[in-house]
Amino acid sequence: MNILVFGDDPAQVRKKTADLKARFLQVNPGGEVIILYADDLPGIGSLTDMLTTVSLTGDKKCIIFKNLLSTKLEQQEQIEELLKQSDQEMTTLVFSEENSDVLKKTFVKKMTKEGILLEKYIFSCQKARVLRLDLVLGQEEKNYLNQLYQSDPEMVEREIEKIALLQRAGKPELIPEVFSDYEFSLSVFCFTDALFAKNYSQASVYLRQLFDQDHNEHMLLSMIINHVKKILFILDAENKKHDVSKVIKEMKIHPFVAKNLLQQKQRFSLSEVKSWLARLLEIDLLSKQGKVNAKLALEQFCVSIGTRRINN
C-alpha cells in the first residue's frame, strides 16, 4: 500500500505520517522503517536495493519519503522507475509532503494512474483542486475556503459554484456577500452541537458569542442547512428501509461527522427535520431578499427549538 500524505499544515502532515509509521509497526512487529529525506537521499544503488529487494527474514518494510517532490525532476523520475519494481506486497511507501507549493500534480496523477499511489491523506490545501481557473478570489475568500474545506469539502464546491454563477451573471459586487474571513473555531462546533441537541438556551449563548466575534450569519446559516439536509437524508433512508451506511458512504461523510449525525438524528422525527429545513431555507431566501435580518432570524430560530413553535 503506497500512501501520499500532503498538506499546507506541516504539523498535520507530520502527525499523520507518525500515525502511519506507528500503525505499520503495530501490524508488523518485526518490520523495518526507513526514512529518506529529500535533501539527503542515498545514491541510486542504495535506493535500488532499498526499494526492490525483499528482507531475507520475510519481514515487511515501510519507506517514508520526506518531501520527495522538492527534489529535482530527474531524481523523481529515477525513483518513479524504481517504485514500479518494488514489491507491493512487502513494501509500504509513504510520501510525506509538507509544502503544498511544490506539489507536482502531473507527477502525482501519473503515479496514481500507474497504481503507485493507492491512498491519499490530503489536508486543507487540497481545496485548490476545486478552484475554477475562471474565478477571481481575494485572500479573504481563499482563507474562508481553506477553513471550510477542513469541515465540509462538499460545501466548498457549492460555494465555488455560487461564485461562478454570480461572475457569469456579471454581478461581482455581490461576491463579497458570499464570503467572509471565517474561522471554524471551537465555538462554532459548540454552537452546532447545542443546536442539534435542541439545547436552545446554550445554542443561543454560543450564537451571540459567534456574532460578537464577527462570524458571518450567512455562512453559519449555510452550514446549518447543510447539516440538516444530511440528517434528513439519513432519516428518509431509514423510513424507506434503505441501507443507511450506503447513504452515508454516498454522501462522502467523514466517519467522525457520520458518528455525530447518527447520534443527532435520534432526536428528530422525519417531519420535524423537514420543518427545520423548510424554516431555515425560508430564512435564507428572505435574508437574501433583504426582507429579514439573518442574525435576528437565527436567534429566533434557536428560541423556537425550546418553545417548539418551529413545528407549528
Coordinates of C-alpha atoms in Angstrom, one line a residue:
M1 CA 0.0 0.0 0.0
N2 CA 1.5 3.3 -1.1
I3 CA 0.3 6.5 0.5
L4 CA 0.6 10.2 -0.1
V5 CA 0.4 12.5 3.0
F6 CA 0.1 16.1 1.7
G7 CA -0.9 19.4 3.1
D8 CA -0.1 23.0 3.8
D9 CA 0.0 22.4 7.6
P10 CA 3.3 20.7 8.3
A11 CA 2.2 19.7 11.8
Q12 CA -0.8 17.8 10.5
V13 CA 1.4 16.1 7.8
R14 CA 4.0 15.1 10.4
K15 CA 1.3 13.8 12.8
K16 CA -0.4 11.7 10.1
T17 CA 3.0 10.3 9.0
A18 CA 3.9 9.4 12.5
D19 CA 0.5 7.7 12.9
L20 CA 1.0 5.6 9.7
K21 CA 4.5 4.6 10.9
A22 CA 3.1 3.5 14.3
R23 CA 0.3 1.6 12.6
F24 CA 2.8 -0.2 10.3
L25 CA 4.9 -1.3 13.3
Q26 CA 1.9 -2.4 15.2
V27 CA 0.7 -4.6 12.3
N28 CA 4.3 -5.7 11.5
P29 CA 6.2 -6.1 14.8
G30 CA 9.3 -7.3 13.1
G31 CA 9.1 -4.8 10.3
E32 CA 11.6 -2.1 9.3
V33 CA 11.0 1.6 8.9
I34 CA 13.3 3.6 6.7
I35 CA 13.0 7.4 6.5
L36 CA 14.5 9.2 3.5
Y37 CA 14.9 13.0 3.4
A38 CA 14.8 14.9 0.1
D39 CA 18.0 16.8 0.9
D40 CA 19.9 13.7 1.9
L41 CA 18.8 10.9 -0.5
P42 CA 21.2 7.9 -0.8
G43 CA 22.7 7.1 -4.2
I44 CA 20.8 5.3 -6.9
G45 CA 22.4 1.9 -6.0
S46 CA 21.3 2.1 -2.4
L47 CA 17.8 3.3 -3.4
T48 CA 17.5 0.3 -5.8
D49 CA 18.5 -2.0 -3.0
M50 CA 16.0 -0.5 -0.6
L51 CA 13.1 -0.4 -3.0
T52 CA 13.5 -3.6 -5.0
T53 CA 14.9 -6.2 -2.5
V54 CA 12.9 -8.2 0.0
S55 CA 14.1 -9.0 3.5
L56 CA 15.6 -12.4 4.0
T57 CA 13.6 -12.9 7.1
G58 CA 10.4 -12.2 5.2
D59 CA 9.5 -9.1 7.3
K60 CA 7.8 -6.2 5.6
K61 CA 9.3 -2.7 5.4
C62 CA 8.0 0.8 5.3
I63 CA 9.9 3.5 3.4
I64 CA 8.9 7.1 4.2
F65 CA 10.0 9.7 1.7
K66 CA 10.1 13.2 3.3
N67 CA 9.4 16.0 0.7
L68 CA 10.3 13.9 -2.3
L69 CA 8.6 16.4 -4.6
S70 CA 11.1 19.0 -3.5
T71 CA 13.8 17.1 -5.4
K72 CA 14.9 17.6 -9.0
L73 CA 12.6 16.2 -11.6
E74 CA 15.4 13.8 -12.8
Q75 CA 15.6 12.3 -9.3
Q76 CA 11.8 12.0 -9.1
E77 CA 11.7 10.1 -12.4
Q78 CA 14.5 7.8 -11.3
I79 CA 12.7 7.0 -8.1
E80 CA 9.4 6.5 -10.0
E81 CA 11.0 3.8 -12.2
L82 CA 12.3 2.1 -9.0
L83 CA 8.9 2.3 -7.4
K84 CA 7.4 0.3 -10.3
Q85 CA 9.9 -2.5 -9.5
S86 CA 9.2 -2.5 -5.8
D87 CA 7.4 -5.4 -4.1
Q88 CA 3.9 -4.1 -3.4
E89 CA 3.1 -6.9 -1.0
M90 CA 6.2 -6.5 1.1
T91 CA 6.9 -2.7 1.0
T92 CA 4.8 0.2 2.1
L93 CA 5.7 3.5 0.7
V94 CA 4.7 6.8 2.4
F95 CA 5.3 10.1 0.5
S96 CA 5.2 12.8 3.2
E97 CA 4.9 16.3 1.7
E98 CA 4.8 19.3 4.0
N99 CA 5.0 22.1 1.4
S100 CA 1.9 22.4 -0.8
D101 CA 3.7 24.8 -3.2
V102 CA 5.9 22.1 -4.5
L103 CA 3.2 19.6 -5.4
K104 CA 3.7 18.4 -8.9
K105 CA 0.1 17.5 -9.8
T106 CA 1.1 15.8 -13.0
F107 CA 3.6 13.6 -11.2
V108 CA 1.0 12.6 -8.6
K109 CA -1.6 11.9 -11.2
K110 CA 0.8 9.8 -13.1
M111 CA 1.8 7.8 -10.1
T112 CA -1.9 7.3 -9.2
K113 CA -2.8 6.2 -12.7
E114 CA 0.1 3.7 -12.7
G115 CA -1.0 2.3 -9.4
I116 CA 2.0 3.6 -7.4
L117 CA -0.2 5.8 -5.2
L118 CA -3.2 3.9 -3.8
E119 CA -4.2 6.1 -0.8
K120 CA -4.1 9.8 -0.1
Y121 CA -4.4 11.9 3.1
I122 CA -4.7 15.5 1.8
F123 CA -5.3 18.4 4.1
S124 CA -6.8 21.9 3.6
C125 CA -4.6 22.9 0.7
Q126 CA -6.4 20.3 -1.4
K127 CA -9.3 22.8 -1.8
A128 CA -7.2 24.1 -4.6
R129 CA -8.4 21.1 -6.6
V130 CA -11.9 22.5 -6.9
L131 CA -11.0 26.2 -7.5
R132 CA -12.0 27.1 -11.0
L133 CA -9.5 28.9 -13.1
D134 CA -12.0 31.5 -14.3
L135 CA -12.7 32.7 -10.8
V136 CA -11.0 35.7 -9.2
L137 CA -10.7 35.3 -5.4
G138 CA -9.1 37.6 -2.9
Q139 CA -7.0 36.4 0.1
E140 CA -10.0 36.7 2.4
E141 CA -12.1 34.4 0.2
K142 CA -9.2 31.9 -0.1
N143 CA -8.8 31.8 3.7
Y144 CA -12.5 31.1 4.1
L145 CA -12.4 28.2 1.6
N146 CA -9.3 26.8 3.4
Q147 CA -11.1 26.7 6.7
L148 CA -14.4 25.4 5.2
Y149 CA -12.6 22.6 3.4
Q150 CA -11.5 21.1 6.8
S151 CA -15.1 21.0 7.9
D152 CA -17.0 20.2 4.8
P153 CA -15.3 19.7 1.4
E154 CA -18.6 19.3 -0.5
M155 CA -19.7 22.7 0.8
V156 CA -16.6 24.3 -0.7
E157 CA -17.6 23.1 -4.1
R158 CA -21.1 24.5 -3.7
E159 CA -19.7 27.9 -2.5
I160 CA -17.5 28.0 -5.6
E161 CA -20.4 27.2 -7.9
K162 CA -22.3 30.1 -6.3
I163 CA -19.4 32.4 -7.0
A164 CA -19.2 31.2 -10.6
L165 CA -22.9 31.9 -11.2
L166 CA -22.5 35.4 -9.8
Q167 CA -19.5 36.1 -12.0
R168 CA -21.2 34.8 -15.1
A169 CA -24.2 36.9 -14.3
G170 CA -22.0 40.0 -14.2
K171 CA -22.7 40.7 -10.6
P172 CA -19.2 40.7 -9.0
E173 CA -20.3 43.3 -6.5
L174 CA -22.4 40.5 -4.8
I175 CA -19.5 38.2 -4.3
P176 CA -18.2 39.7 -1.1
E177 CA -21.5 38.9 0.5
V178 CA -20.9 35.2 -0.1
F179 CA -17.5 35.2 1.7
S180 CA -16.1 36.3 4.9
D181 CA -12.8 35.7 6.7
Y182 CA -14.4 32.8 8.5
E183 CA -12.7 30.7 11.2
F184 CA -14.1 27.4 12.3
S185 CA -13.2 27.9 16.0
L186 CA -14.3 25.6 18.8
S187 CA -17.3 27.8 19.5
V188 CA -18.8 27.1 16.0
F189 CA -18.9 23.4 16.8
C190 CA -20.1 24.0 20.3
F191 CA -23.0 26.0 18.7
T192 CA -23.9 23.3 16.2
D193 CA -23.7 20.6 18.9
A194 CA -26.0 22.6 21.2
L195 CA -28.4 23.4 18.3
F196 CA -28.8 19.7 17.2
A197 CA -29.1 18.6 20.8
K198 CA -32.1 21.0 21.0
N199 CA -30.5 22.9 23.8
Y200 CA -31.9 26.3 22.8
S201 CA -30.6 28.3 25.7
Q202 CA -27.0 27.1 25.2
A203 CA -27.2 27.4 21.4
S204 CA -28.4 31.0 21.8
V205 CA -25.4 31.8 24.1
Y206 CA -22.9 30.3 21.6
L207 CA -24.6 32.1 18.7
R208 CA -24.3 35.5 20.4
Q209 CA -20.7 34.8 21.1
L210 CA -20.1 34.0 17.4
F211 CA -21.8 37.2 16.3
D212 CA -19.6 39.1 18.9
Q213 CA -16.6 37.5 17.1
D214 CA -17.9 38.9 13.8
H215 CA -18.8 35.5 12.4
N216 CA -20.9 35.8 9.2
E217 CA -24.5 34.9 9.7
H218 CA -25.0 33.7 6.1
M219 CA -22.1 31.3 6.4
L220 CA -23.5 30.0 9.7
L221 CA -26.9 29.6 8.0
S222 CA -25.4 27.7 5.1
M223 CA -23.5 25.4 7.5
I224 CA -26.7 24.6 9.5
I225 CA -28.8 24.0 6.3
N226 CA -26.2 21.6 5.0
H227 CA -26.1 19.7 8.3
V228 CA -29.9 19.5 8.5
K229 CA -30.0 18.1 4.9
K230 CA -27.6 15.3 5.9
I231 CA -29.9 14.3 8.9
L232 CA -32.9 14.4 6.5
F233 CA -31.2 12.1 4.0
I234 CA -30.4 9.6 6.8
L235 CA -33.9 9.7 8.3
D236 CA -35.5 9.4 4.9
A237 CA -33.3 6.3 4.2
E238 CA -34.4 4.7 7.4
N239 CA -38.0 5.5 6.7
K240 CA -37.7 3.8 3.3
K241 CA -35.8 0.8 4.8
H242 CA -32.7 1.6 2.8
D243 CA -29.2 0.9 4.0
V244 CA -28.1 3.9 5.9
S245 CA -24.4 3.0 5.7
K246 CA -24.6 3.2 1.9
V247 CA -26.3 6.6 2.1
I248 CA -23.6 7.9 4.4
K249 CA -20.9 6.5 2.0
E250 CA -22.6 8.1 -1.0
M251 CA -22.6 11.5 0.8
K252 CA -18.8 11.0 1.4
I253 CA -19.2 12.0 5.0
H254 CA -16.1 11.8 7.3
P255 CA -16.5 8.9 9.9
F256 CA -16.4 11.4 12.8
V257 CA -19.2 13.5 11.3
A258 CA -21.2 10.4 10.4
K259 CA -21.0 9.3 14.0
N260 CA -22.3 12.7 15.2
L261 CA -25.1 12.6 12.6
L262 CA -26.3 9.1 13.7
Q263 CA -26.5 10.3 17.3
Q264 CA -28.2 13.6 16.4
K265 CA -30.8 12.1 14.1
Q266 CA -32.2 10.1 17.1
R267 CA -33.6 13.3 18.5
F268 CA -35.6 14.1 15.3
S269 CA -38.6 12.7 13.5
L270 CA -38.7 12.9 9.8
S271 CA -41.5 15.5 9.9
E272 CA -39.6 17.6 12.4
V273 CA -36.4 17.8 10.4
K274 CA -38.4 18.7 7.3
S275 CA -39.9 21.6 9.3
W276 CA -36.4 22.7 10.4
L277 CA -35.2 22.6 6.8
A278 CA -38.2 24.5 5.5
R279 CA -37.8 27.2 8.1
L280 CA -34.1 27.6 7.5
L281 CA -34.5 27.8 3.8
E282 CA -37.1 30.4 4.3
I283 CA -34.8 32.5 6.4
D284 CA -32.0 32.0 3.8
L285 CA -34.3 33.2 1.0
L286 CA -35.8 36.2 2.9
S287 CA -32.5 37.4 4.2
K288 CA -31.0 37.4 0.7
Q289 CA -34.1 39.4 -0.5
G290 CA -33.5 41.8 2.3
K291 CA -36.8 41.1 3.9
V292 CA -35.5 39.7 7.2
N293 CA -32.4 40.2 9.3
A294 CA -30.5 36.9 9.2
K295 CA -28.9 37.4 12.6
L296 CA -32.2 38.1 14.3
A297 CA -33.9 35.3 12.4
L298 CA -31.2 32.8 13.5
E299 CA -31.6 33.9 17.2
Q300 CA -35.4 33.4 16.9
F301 CA -34.8 30.0 15.3
C302 CA -32.8 28.9 18.4
V303 CA -35.5 30.1 20.7
S304 CA -38.1 28.3 18.6
I305 CA -36.4 25.0 19.4
G306 CA -37.2 25.4 23.0
T307 CA -40.8 26.6 22.5
R308 CA -41.5 24.1 19.7
R309 CA -43.0 26.9 17.6
I310 CA -41.0 25.7 14.7
N311 CA -43.2 22.7 14.2
N312 CA -46.4 24.8 14.2

